[in-house]
PDB file of C-alpha atoms in Angstrom:
ATOM      1  CA  MET W   1      71.517  -2.455 -83.600  1.00 51.00           C
ATOM      2  CA  ASN W   2      67.786  -2.548 -82.851  1.00 79.00           C
ATOM      3  CA  LYS W   3      65.950  -5.614 -84.046  1.00 88.00           C
ATOM      4  CA  THR W   4      62.792  -5.245 -86.118  1.00 94.00           C
ATOM      5  CA  LEU W   5      59.825  -7.025 -84.553  1.00 96.00           C
ATOM      6  CA  LEU W   6      56.641  -7.603 -86.537  1.00 97.00           C
ATOM      7  CA  VAL W   7      53.569  -7.665 -84.268  1.00 97.00           C
ATOM      8  CA  ILE W   8      50.414  -9.326 -85.565  1.00 98.00           C
ATOM      9  CA  GLY W   9      47.717  -7.213 -83.936  1.00 96.00           C
ATOM     10  CA  LYS W  10      47.199  -3.483 -83.629  1.00 93.00           C
ATOM     11  CA  SER W  11      44.257  -2.564 -81.405  1.00 91.00           C
ATOM     12  CA  GLY W  12      44.353  -5.235 -78.687  1.00 93.00           C
ATOM     13  CA  GLN W  13      45.687  -4.576 -75.192  1.00 95.00           C
ATOM     14  CA  LEU W  14      49.006  -6.338 -75.775  1.00 97.00           C
ATOM     15  CA  ALA W  15      49.582  -4.851 -79.246  1.00 96.00           C
ATOM     16  CA  VAL W  16      49.002  -1.327 -77.907  1.00 96.00           C
ATOM     17  CA  GLU W  17      51.612  -1.888 -75.167  1.00 96.00           C
ATOM     18  CA  LEU W  18      54.056  -3.439 -77.658  1.00 96.00           C
ATOM     19  CA  SER W  19      53.715  -0.372 -79.887  1.00 94.00           C
ATOM     20  CA  LYS W  20      55.013   1.815 -77.019  1.00 93.00           C
ATOM     21  CA  ILE W  21      58.240  -0.115 -76.435  1.00 89.00           C
ATOM     22  CA  GLY W  22      61.318   1.742 -77.665  1.00 75.00           C
ATOM     23  CA  SER W  23      64.016  -0.886 -77.092  1.00 68.00           C
ATOM     24  CA  ALA W  24      63.263  -2.450 -80.486  1.00 70.00           C
ATOM     25  CA  SER W  25      61.789  -1.350 -83.783  1.00 90.00           C
ATOM     26  CA  VAL W  26      58.191  -2.589 -83.417  1.00 94.00           C
ATOM     27  CA  VAL W  27      55.797  -2.677 -86.373  1.00 95.00           C
ATOM     28  CA  CYS W  28      52.166  -3.519 -85.569  1.00 95.00           C
ATOM     29  CA  VAL W  29      49.875  -4.753 -88.348  1.00 97.00           C
ATOM     30  CA  GLY W  30      46.108  -5.041 -87.971  1.00 95.00           C
ATOM     31  CA  ARG W  31      43.174  -6.427 -89.952  1.00 94.00           C
ATOM     32  CA  ASN W  32      43.510  -3.724 -92.622  1.00 95.00           C
ATOM     33  CA  ASP W  33      47.200  -4.582 -93.142  1.00 96.00           C
ATOM     34  CA  ILE W  34      47.216  -8.386 -93.105  1.00 97.00           C
ATOM     35  CA  ASP W  35      44.841 -11.320 -93.644  1.00 97.00           C
ATOM     36  CA  VAL W  36      46.060 -13.982 -91.215  1.00 97.00           C
ATOM     37  CA  MET W  37      43.977 -16.611 -93.038  1.00 97.00           C
ATOM     38  CA  SER W  38      45.920 -16.002 -96.256  1.00 97.00           C
ATOM     39  CA  ASP W  39      49.402 -17.511 -96.733  1.00 97.00           C
ATOM     40  CA  GLU W  40      50.078 -15.012 -99.505  1.00 97.00           C
ATOM     41  CA  SER W  41      49.101 -12.001 -97.367  1.00 98.00           C
ATOM     42  CA  ILE W  42      51.284 -13.178 -94.465  1.00 98.00           C
ATOM     43  CA  ARG W  43      54.259 -13.788 -96.768  1.00 97.00           C
ATOM     44  CA  SER W  44      53.957 -10.373 -98.435  1.00 97.00           C
ATOM     45  CA  VAL W  45      53.825  -8.550 -95.072  1.00 98.00           C
ATOM     46  CA  ILE W  46      56.893 -10.441 -93.813  1.00 98.00           C
ATOM     47  CA  GLU W  47      58.724  -9.603 -97.073  1.00 97.00           C
ATOM     48  CA  LYS W  48      57.702  -5.934 -96.761  1.00 97.00           C
ATOM     49  CA  TYR W  49      59.050  -5.432 -93.233  1.00 96.00           C
ATOM     50  CA  ASN W  50      61.806  -8.085 -93.229  1.00 96.00           C
ATOM     51  CA  PRO W  51      61.578  -8.566 -89.428  1.00 97.00           C
ATOM     52  CA  ASP W  52      64.032 -10.396 -87.185  1.00 96.00           C
ATOM     53  CA  ALA W  53      61.111 -11.996 -85.331  1.00 97.00           C
ATOM     54  CA  LEU W  54      57.313 -12.098 -85.295  1.00 98.00           C
ATOM     55  CA  ILE W  55      55.108 -11.642 -82.209  1.00 98.00           C
ATOM     56  CA  ASN W  56      51.559 -12.940 -82.527  1.00 98.00           C
ATOM     57  CA  ALA W  57      49.388 -10.705 -80.331  1.00 97.00           C
ATOM     58  CA  SER W  58      46.143 -11.442 -82.197  1.00 96.00           C
ATOM     59  CA  ALA W  59      43.560 -13.931 -80.962  1.00 96.00           C
ATOM     60  CA  TYR W  60      39.887 -14.749 -80.707  1.00 95.00           C
ATOM     61  CA  THR W  61      39.324 -13.941 -77.022  1.00 94.00           C
ATOM     62  CA  ALA W  62      35.509 -13.907 -76.584  1.00 94.00           C
ATOM     63  CA  VAL W  63      35.413 -16.883 -74.190  1.00 96.00           C
ATOM     64  CA  ASP W  64      31.627 -17.243 -73.956  1.00 96.00           C
ATOM     65  CA  LYS W  65      30.938 -16.388 -77.605  1.00 97.00           C
ATOM     66  CA  ALA W  66      33.411 -19.081 -78.671  1.00 97.00           C
ATOM     67  CA  GLU W  67      30.996 -21.755 -77.429  1.00 97.00           C
ATOM     68  CA  SER W  68      28.640 -20.868 -80.291  1.00 97.00           C
ATOM     69  CA  GLU W  69      31.340 -19.690 -82.722  1.00 96.00           C
ATOM     70  CA  LYS W  70      33.692 -22.680 -82.655  1.00 97.00           C
ATOM     71  CA  GLU W  71      34.724 -22.272 -86.289  1.00 97.00           C
ATOM     72  CA  GLY W  72      35.728 -18.632 -85.800  1.00 96.00           C
ATOM     73  CA  ALA W  73      37.673 -19.374 -82.623  1.00 97.00           C
ATOM     74  CA  PHE W  74      39.640 -22.228 -84.197  1.00 98.00           C
ATOM     75  CA  ALA W  75      40.250 -20.218 -87.390  1.00 98.00           C
ATOM     76  CA  LEU W  76      42.016 -17.387 -85.548  1.00 97.00           C
ATOM     77  CA  ASN W  77      43.513 -19.301 -82.613  1.00 98.00           C
ATOM     78  CA  SER W  78      44.720 -22.390 -84.469  1.00 98.00           C
ATOM     79  CA  GLU W  79      44.589 -22.222 -88.296  1.00 98.00           C
ATOM     80  CA  ALA W  80      45.971 -18.671 -88.513  1.00 98.00           C
ATOM     81  CA  VAL W  81      48.669 -19.543 -85.963  1.00 98.00           C
ATOM     82  CA  SER W  82      49.743 -22.500 -88.097  1.00 98.00           C
ATOM     83  CA  LYS W  83      49.936 -20.259 -91.169  1.00 98.00           C
ATOM     84  CA  LEU W  84      52.018 -17.657 -89.286  1.00 98.00           C
ATOM     85  CA  ALA W  85      54.370 -20.383 -88.022  1.00 98.00           C
ATOM     86  CA  ASN W  86      54.817 -21.775 -91.540  1.00 98.00           C
ATOM     87  CA  ALA W  87      55.551 -18.290 -92.889  1.00 98.00           C
ATOM     88  CA  CYS W  88      58.156 -17.750 -90.142  1.00 98.00           C
ATOM     89  CA  LYS W  89      59.758 -21.083 -91.040  1.00 98.00           C
ATOM     90  CA  LEU W  90      59.977 -20.084 -94.718  1.00 97.00           C
ATOM     91  CA  ALA W  91      61.452 -16.679 -93.799  1.00 97.00           C
ATOM     92  CA  ASN W  92      63.827 -18.276 -91.259  1.00 97.00           C
ATOM     93  CA  ILE W  93      62.669 -16.016 -88.408  1.00 97.00           C
ATOM     94  CA  SER W  94      61.574 -16.854 -84.867  1.00 97.00           C
ATOM     95  CA  MET W  95      58.030 -16.503 -83.539  1.00 98.00           C
ATOM     96  CA  VAL W  96      56.655 -15.491 -80.150  1.00 98.00           C
ATOM     97  CA  HIS W  97      53.069 -16.562 -79.526  1.00 98.00           C
ATOM     98  CA  VAL W  98      50.857 -15.550 -76.604  1.00 98.00           C
ATOM     99  CA  SER W  99      48.650 -18.269 -75.126  1.00 98.00           C
ATOM    100  CA  THR W 100      46.454 -18.634 -72.056  1.00 98.00           C
ATOM    101  CA  ASP W 101      45.790 -20.294 -68.706  1.00 98.00           C
ATOM    102  CA  TYR W 102      42.584 -21.642 -70.307  1.00 97.00           C
ATOM    103  CA  VAL W 103      44.585 -24.474 -71.901  1.00 98.00           C
ATOM    104  CA  PHE W 104      44.304 -26.028 -68.423  1.00 97.00           C
ATOM    105  CA  LYS W 105      41.144 -27.359 -66.789  1.00 96.00           C
ATOM    106  CA  GLY W 106      41.783 -25.573 -63.496  1.00 95.00           C
ATOM    107  CA  ASP W 107      41.264 -28.455 -61.067  1.00 94.00           C
ATOM    108  CA  LYS W 108      44.905 -29.171 -60.150  1.00 93.00           C
ATOM    109  CA  GLY W 109      44.935 -27.080 -56.978  1.00 91.00           C
ATOM    110  CA  SER W 110      48.576 -26.021 -57.336  1.00 96.00           C
ATOM    111  CA  PRO W 111      50.340 -23.777 -59.881  1.00 97.00           C
ATOM    112  CA  TYR W 112      50.460 -25.198 -63.407  1.00 98.00           C
ATOM    113  CA  LYS W 113      53.968 -25.966 -64.680  1.00 98.00           C
ATOM    114  CA  VAL W 114      55.016 -25.298 -68.282  1.00 97.00           C
ATOM    115  CA  ASP W 115      55.098 -29.019 -69.093  1.00 96.00           C
ATOM    116  CA  ASP W 116      51.764 -29.950 -67.495  1.00 97.00           C
ATOM    117  CA  VAL W 117      49.391 -31.688 -69.909  1.00 96.00           C
ATOM    118  CA  ARG W 118      46.970 -29.374 -71.717  1.00 97.00           C
ATOM    119  CA  ASP W 119      43.396 -30.150 -70.668  1.00 96.00           C
ATOM    120  CA  PRO W 120      41.054 -27.319 -71.758  1.00 96.00           C
ATOM    121  CA  GLN W 121      37.384 -27.223 -70.736  1.00 93.00           C
ATOM    122  CA  GLY W 122      35.793 -25.025 -73.403  1.00 95.00           C
ATOM    123  CA  VAL W 123      36.058 -24.056 -77.065  1.00 97.00           C
ATOM    124  CA  TYR W 124      38.285 -21.024 -76.398  1.00 98.00           C
ATOM    125  CA  GLY W 125      40.795 -23.072 -74.379  1.00 97.00           C
ATOM    126  CA  ALA W 126      40.694 -25.914 -76.917  1.00 98.00           C
ATOM    127  CA  SER W 127      41.353 -23.508 -79.794  1.00 98.00           C
ATOM    128  CA  LYS W 128      44.324 -21.956 -77.972  1.00 98.00           C
ATOM    129  CA  ALA W 129      45.690 -25.421 -77.114  1.00 98.00           C
ATOM    130  CA  ALA W 130      45.419 -26.374 -80.802  1.00 98.00           C
ATOM    131  CA  GLY W 131      47.365 -23.212 -81.683  1.00 98.00           C
ATOM    132  CA  GLU W 132      50.154 -24.209 -79.279  1.00 98.00           C
ATOM    133  CA  GLU W 133      50.312 -27.674 -80.836  1.00 98.00           C
ATOM    134  CA  ALA W 134      50.476 -26.191 -84.339  1.00 97.00           C
ATOM    135  CA  ILE W 135      53.471 -23.994 -83.486  1.00 97.00           C
ATOM    136  CA  GLN W 136      55.310 -26.823 -81.764  1.00 97.00           C
ATOM    137  CA  GLN W 137      54.859 -29.020 -84.839  1.00 97.00           C
ATOM    138  CA  VAL W 138      55.953 -26.382 -87.367  1.00 97.00           C
ATOM    139  CA  LEU W 139      58.576 -24.373 -85.431  1.00 96.00           C
ATOM    140  CA  PRO W 140      59.808 -26.538 -82.540  1.00 95.00           C
ATOM    141  CA  GLU W 141      63.257 -24.894 -82.298  1.00 95.00           C
ATOM    142  CA  SER W 142      62.383 -21.299 -83.252  1.00 96.00           C
ATOM    143  CA  SER W 143      59.206 -20.567 -81.322  1.00 97.00           C
ATOM    144  CA  CYS W 144      58.410 -19.221 -77.885  1.00 98.00           C
ATOM    145  CA  ILE W 145      54.966 -19.750 -76.378  1.00 98.00           C
ATOM    146  CA  ILE W 146      54.102 -17.424 -73.490  1.00 98.00           C
ATOM    147  CA  ARG W 147      51.008 -18.390 -71.507  1.00 98.00           C
ATOM    148  CA  THR W 148      49.391 -15.625 -69.499  1.00 98.00           C
ATOM    149  CA  SER W 149      46.261 -14.929 -67.437  1.00 98.00           C
ATOM    150  CA  TRP W 150      43.755 -12.223 -66.457  1.00 98.00           C
ATOM    151  CA  VAL W 151      45.250  -9.576 -68.763  1.00 98.00           C
ATOM    152  CA  TYR W 152      44.263  -5.912 -68.346  1.00 98.00           C
ATOM    153  CA  SER W 153      45.576  -2.491 -69.391  1.00 97.00           C
ATOM    154  CA  ALA W 154      44.541   1.137 -69.780  1.00 95.00           C
ATOM    155  CA  ALA W 155      43.513   0.295 -73.363  1.00 91.00           C
ATOM    156  CA  GLY W 156      40.679  -1.949 -74.515  1.00 86.00           C
ATOM    157  CA  ASN W 157      38.021  -3.804 -72.561  1.00 91.00           C
ATOM    158  CA  ASN W 158      39.021  -5.718 -69.439  1.00 96.00           C
ATOM    159  CA  PHE W 159      37.971  -6.598 -65.902  1.00 97.00           C
ATOM    160  CA  VAL W 160      39.644  -3.591 -64.256  1.00 98.00           C
ATOM    161  CA  LYS W 161      37.981  -0.997 -66.486  1.00 97.00           C
ATOM    162  CA  THR W 162      34.631  -2.803 -66.335  1.00 97.00           C
ATOM    163  CA  MET W 163      34.778  -2.815 -62.531  1.00 98.00           C
ATOM    164  CA  LEU W 164      35.600   0.908 -62.407  1.00 98.00           C
ATOM    165  CA  THR W 165      32.626   1.667 -64.670  1.00 97.00           C
ATOM    166  CA  LEU W 166      30.242  -0.489 -62.607  1.00 98.00           C
ATOM    167  CA  MET W 167      31.547   0.865 -59.298  1.00 98.00           C
ATOM    168  CA  ALA W 168      30.862   4.401 -60.509  1.00 97.00           C
ATOM    169  CA  SER W 169      27.325   3.618 -61.680  1.00 97.00           C
ATOM    170  CA  LYS W 170      25.882   0.814 -59.500  1.00 97.00           C
ATOM    171  CA  PRO W 171      24.710   0.874 -55.861  1.00 97.00           C
ATOM    172  CA  ALA W 172      26.279  -2.565 -55.192  1.00 98.00           C
ATOM    173  CA  LEU W 173      28.109  -5.413 -56.950  1.00 98.00           C
ATOM    174  CA  THR W 174      28.475  -9.188 -56.725  1.00 98.00           C
ATOM    175  CA  VAL W 175      31.791 -10.730 -57.808  1.00 98.00           C
ATOM    176  CA  ILE W 176      32.869 -14.381 -58.027  1.00 97.00           C
ATOM    177  CA  ASP W 177      35.175 -15.437 -55.190  1.00 97.00           C
ATOM    178  CA  ASP W 178      35.978 -19.089 -56.001  1.00 96.00           C
ATOM    179  CA  GLN W 179      37.957 -18.556 -59.215  1.00 97.00           C
ATOM    180  CA  VAL W 180      41.617 -18.018 -58.363  1.00 97.00           C
ATOM    181  CA  GLY W 181      44.486 -16.848 -60.558  1.00 98.00           C
ATOM    182  CA  SER W 182      47.028 -14.095 -61.146  1.00 98.00           C
ATOM    183  CA  PRO W 183      46.278 -10.765 -62.872  1.00 98.00           C
ATOM    184  CA  THR W 184      48.647  -9.559 -65.595  1.00 98.00           C
ATOM    185  CA  TRP W 185      49.291  -5.954 -66.641  1.00 98.00           C
ATOM    186  CA  ALA W 186      49.737  -5.990 -70.420  1.00 98.00           C
ATOM    187  CA  LYS W 187      52.750  -3.652 -70.152  1.00 97.00           C
ATOM    188  CA  GLY W 188      54.823  -6.279 -68.301  1.00 97.00           C
ATOM    189  CA  LEU W 189      53.674  -8.981 -70.713  1.00 97.00           C
ATOM    190  CA  ALA W 190      54.747  -6.799 -73.656  1.00 97.00           C
ATOM    191  CA  LEU W 191      58.253  -6.394 -72.203  1.00 96.00           C
ATOM    192  CA  ALA W 192      58.503 -10.174 -71.805  1.00 97.00           C
ATOM    193  CA  CYS W 193      57.406 -10.725 -75.419  1.00 97.00           C
ATOM    194  CA  VAL W 194      60.049  -8.280 -76.672  1.00 96.00           C
ATOM    195  CA  GLU W 195      62.767  -9.960 -74.601  1.00 96.00           C
ATOM    196  CA  ALA W 196      61.723 -13.380 -75.944  1.00 97.00           C
ATOM    197  CA  ALA W 197      61.747 -12.066 -79.525  1.00 96.00           C
ATOM    198  CA  THR W 198      65.057 -10.180 -79.354  1.00 94.00           C
ATOM    199  CA  LYS W 199      66.834 -13.098 -77.650  1.00 95.00           C
ATOM    200  CA  SER W 200      65.176 -15.720 -79.891  1.00 95.00           C
ATOM    201  CA  LEU W 201      64.048 -17.704 -76.847  1.00 97.00           C
ATOM    202  CA  SER W 202      62.379 -21.040 -77.530  1.00 97.00           C
ATOM    203  CA  GLY W 203      60.068 -23.256 -75.511  1.00 97.00           C
ATOM    204  CA  VAL W 204      57.036 -22.632 -73.306  1.00 98.00           C
ATOM    205  CA  TYR W 205      56.989 -20.042 -70.521  1.00 98.00           C
ATOM    206  CA  HIS W 206      54.413 -18.695 -68.084  1.00 98.00           C
ATOM    207  CA  TRP W 207      53.995 -14.962 -67.551  1.00 98.00           C
ATOM    208  CA  SER W 208      51.724 -13.225 -65.057  1.00 98.00           C
ATOM    209  CA  ASP W 209      52.249 -10.763 -62.258  1.00 98.00           C
ATOM    210  CA  GLU W 210      53.287 -12.161 -58.873  1.00 98.00           C
ATOM    211  CA  GLY W 211      50.803 -13.168 -56.206  1.00 98.00           C
ATOM    212  CA  VAL W 212      47.484 -14.992 -56.269  1.00 98.00           C
ATOM    213  CA  THR W 213      43.970 -13.607 -55.884  1.00 98.00           C
ATOM    214  CA  SER W 214      40.299 -14.238 -56.593  1.00 98.00           C
ATOM    215  CA  TRP W 215      38.159 -12.059 -58.847  1.00 98.00           C
ATOM    216  CA  TYR W 216      36.414 -10.811 -55.679  1.00 98.00           C
ATOM    217  CA  ASP W 217      39.654  -9.758 -53.948  1.00 98.00           C
ATOM    218  CA  PHE W 218      40.859  -8.245 -57.230  1.00 98.00           C
ATOM    219  CA  ALA W 219      37.658  -6.152 -57.351  1.00 98.00           C
ATOM    220  CA  ILE W 220      38.140  -5.033 -53.737  1.00 98.00           C
ATOM    221  CA  ALA W 221      41.682  -3.864 -54.573  1.00 98.00           C
ATOM    222  CA  ILE W 222      40.434  -2.056 -57.687  1.00 98.00           C
ATOM    223  CA  GLN W 223      37.881  -0.159 -55.606  1.00 98.00           C
ATOM    224  CA  GLU W 224      40.350   0.730 -52.832  1.00 98.00           C
ATOM    225  CA  LEU W 225      43.014   1.973 -55.249  1.00 98.00           C
ATOM    226  CA  GLY W 226      40.400   3.619 -57.483  1.00 98.00           C
ATOM    227  CA  ILE W 227      39.204   5.734 -54.538  1.00 98.00           C
ATOM    228  CA  ALA W 228      42.762   6.521 -53.394  1.00 97.00           C
ATOM    229  CA  LYS W 229      43.666   7.754 -56.899  1.00 97.00           C
ATOM    230  CA  GLY W 230      40.502   9.796 -57.440  1.00 96.00           C
ATOM    231  CA  LEU W 231      39.069   7.512 -60.124  1.00 97.00           C
ATOM    232  CA  LEU W 232      36.091   6.669 -57.875  1.00 97.00           C
ATOM    233  CA  SER W 233      34.269   9.057 -55.553  1.00 96.00           C
ATOM    234  CA  GLN W 234      32.940   6.534 -53.028  1.00 95.00           C
ATOM    235  CA  ALA W 235      32.899   2.879 -52.030  1.00 97.00           C
ATOM    236  CA  ILE W 236      29.954   0.601 -52.803  1.00 98.00           C
ATOM    237  CA  PRO W 237      29.180  -2.777 -51.187  1.00 98.00           C
ATOM    238  CA  ILE W 238      30.797  -5.724 -53.025  1.00 98.00           C
ATOM    239  CA  LYS W 239      29.440  -9.175 -52.182  1.00 98.00           C
ATOM    240  CA  PRO W 240      31.322 -12.423 -52.905  1.00 98.00           C
ATOM    241  CA  ILE W 241      29.398 -15.142 -54.772  1.00 98.00           C
ATOM    242  CA  PRO W 242      30.292 -18.671 -55.979  1.00 97.00           C
ATOM    243  CA  THR W 243      30.657 -19.497 -59.683  1.00 96.00           C
ATOM    244  CA  LYS W 244      27.436 -21.549 -59.601  1.00 95.00           C
ATOM    245  CA  ASP W 245      25.473 -18.359 -58.859  1.00 95.00           C
ATOM    246  CA  TYR W 246      26.786 -16.707 -62.034  1.00 93.00           C
ATOM    247  CA  PRO W 247      26.306 -19.212 -64.882  1.00 93.00           C
ATOM    248  CA  THR W 248      28.049 -18.472 -68.206  1.00 94.00           C
ATOM    249  CA  PRO W 249      28.068 -20.348 -71.550  1.00 96.00           C
ATOM    250  CA  ALA W 250      31.740 -21.301 -71.057  1.00 95.00           C
ATOM    251  CA  SER W 251      33.222 -22.929 -67.955  1.00 93.00           C
ATOM    252  CA  ARG W 252      36.153 -21.095 -66.368  1.00 94.00           C
ATOM    253  CA  PRO W 253      39.131 -22.719 -64.636  1.00 94.00           C
ATOM    254  CA  LEU W 254      38.608 -22.449 -60.867  1.00 96.00           C
ATOM    255  CA  TYR W 255      42.356 -22.427 -60.198  1.00 97.00           C
ATOM    256  CA  SER W 256      44.637 -21.285 -63.008  1.00 96.00           C
ATOM    257  CA  VAL W 257      47.749 -19.978 -61.242  1.00 98.00           C
ATOM    258  CA  LEU W 258      50.767 -20.368 -63.553  1.00 98.00           C
ATOM    259  CA  ASP W 259      54.118 -21.545 -62.171  1.00 98.00           C
ATOM    260  CA  LYS W 260      56.797 -18.992 -63.183  1.00 97.00           C
ATOM    261  CA  THR W 261      59.915 -20.742 -61.809  1.00 96.00           C
ATOM    262  CA  VAL W 262      61.468 -21.145 -65.283  1.00 95.00           C
ATOM    263  CA  THR W 263      60.376 -17.648 -66.361  1.00 95.00           C
ATOM    264  CA  ARG W 264      62.115 -15.925 -63.444  1.00 94.00           C
ATOM    265  CA  ARG W 265      65.364 -17.687 -64.359  1.00 94.00           C
ATOM    266  CA  VAL W 266      65.262 -17.089 -68.143  1.00 96.00           C
ATOM    267  CA  PHE W 267      63.697 -13.612 -68.440  1.00 95.00           C
ATOM    268  CA  ALA W 268      66.530 -11.686 -66.807  1.00 89.00           C
ATOM    269  CA  ASP W 269      65.582  -8.328 -68.371  1.00 90.00           C
ATOM    270  CA  SER W 270      61.879  -8.525 -67.497  1.00 91.00           C
ATOM    271  CA  PRO W 271      61.464  -8.874 -63.726  1.00 91.00           C
ATOM    272  CA  THR W 272      58.022  -9.791 -62.422  1.00 93.00           C
ATOM    273  CA  HIS W 273      56.186  -7.557 -59.926  1.00 96.00           C
ATOM    274  CA  HIS W 274      53.309  -8.160 -57.513  1.00 98.00           C
ATOM    275  CA  TRP W 275      49.893  -7.722 -59.110  1.00 98.00           C
ATOM    276  CA  LYS W 276      48.868  -4.993 -56.629  1.00 98.00           C
ATOM    277  CA  ALA W 277      51.890  -2.854 -57.542  1.00 98.00           C
ATOM    278  CA  GLN W 278      51.147  -3.370 -61.242  1.00 98.00           C
ATOM    279  CA  LEU W 279      47.470  -2.502 -60.751  1.00 98.00           C
ATOM    280  CA  SER W 280      48.500   0.686 -58.947  1.00 98.00           C
ATOM    281  CA  SER W 281      50.793   1.676 -61.837  1.00 98.00           C
ATOM    282  CA  MET W 282      48.121   0.980 -64.432  1.00 98.00           C
ATOM    283  CA  LEU W 283      45.556   3.062 -62.512  1.00 98.00           C
ATOM    284  CA  ASP W 284      48.102   5.900 -62.331  1.00 97.00           C
ATOM    285  CA  GLU W 285      48.339   5.697 -66.127  1.00 95.00           C
ATOM    286  CA  LEU W 286      44.548   5.682 -66.418  1.00 94.00           C
ATOM    287  CA  SER W 287      44.118   8.727 -64.175  1.00 92.00           C
ATOM    288  CA  ALA W 288      46.874  10.601 -66.063  1.00 91.00           C
ATOM    289  CA  ASN W 289      44.997  10.007 -69.312  1.00 84.00           C
TER     290      ASN W 289
END
């Protein structure tokens, strides 16, 4: 029998991909359906759908804006998460929560393991770290935290779609080459979330596509594949620049590769693929649309 999974989030990249998965009965609720700052609203939605598990795909993700909107970031990424976890505890259901590589500072120089100490640099990372702590306090045995990085999809705003737009309209681009991580297609992340929810997995896991790249090399691959698939008509010069030449309100981790040793062992139904293969598949989807 299919399990019913309640997804908090409706329009974000991950929620859109979760809504397409047919292996479970997935119900996505957005801002018009639920107030995640209200215990009563959360309880009534859980009672209405009576899910087997809850997947939290909602978050405050404006990294730079968070520096000046600390209250808003912590409200959605920590307080709301605590309320959702408490509601899951009352309903005796498990919870899958999506977190981020930004809970780490990014100065380790080797892939971050699931049990490495959280050490965020900015408000966004701190708010997500606080959300992780809240879940672990409330639902230690019935929660699964999945940290991810550099998420993109055919839906929503993301680096891949921004690059395609700029490459089609600008004579040249500069892209940062000293920030290193692993891109993640939201479709693969969605499959991992569903597996975690249907199997009631608990603990902390890392999910990204395989391989390591810089934003610059990622942009180069986007342009090459974009041309090959007819999404771009011609190549433009792309120049690598260091982070210091592109100042932003929030500091980014310079190295945020996530170690997936445990993930590969536990997530038997959701194999990981190299980021270039995933990018190619996503661009195929984009060109088909």
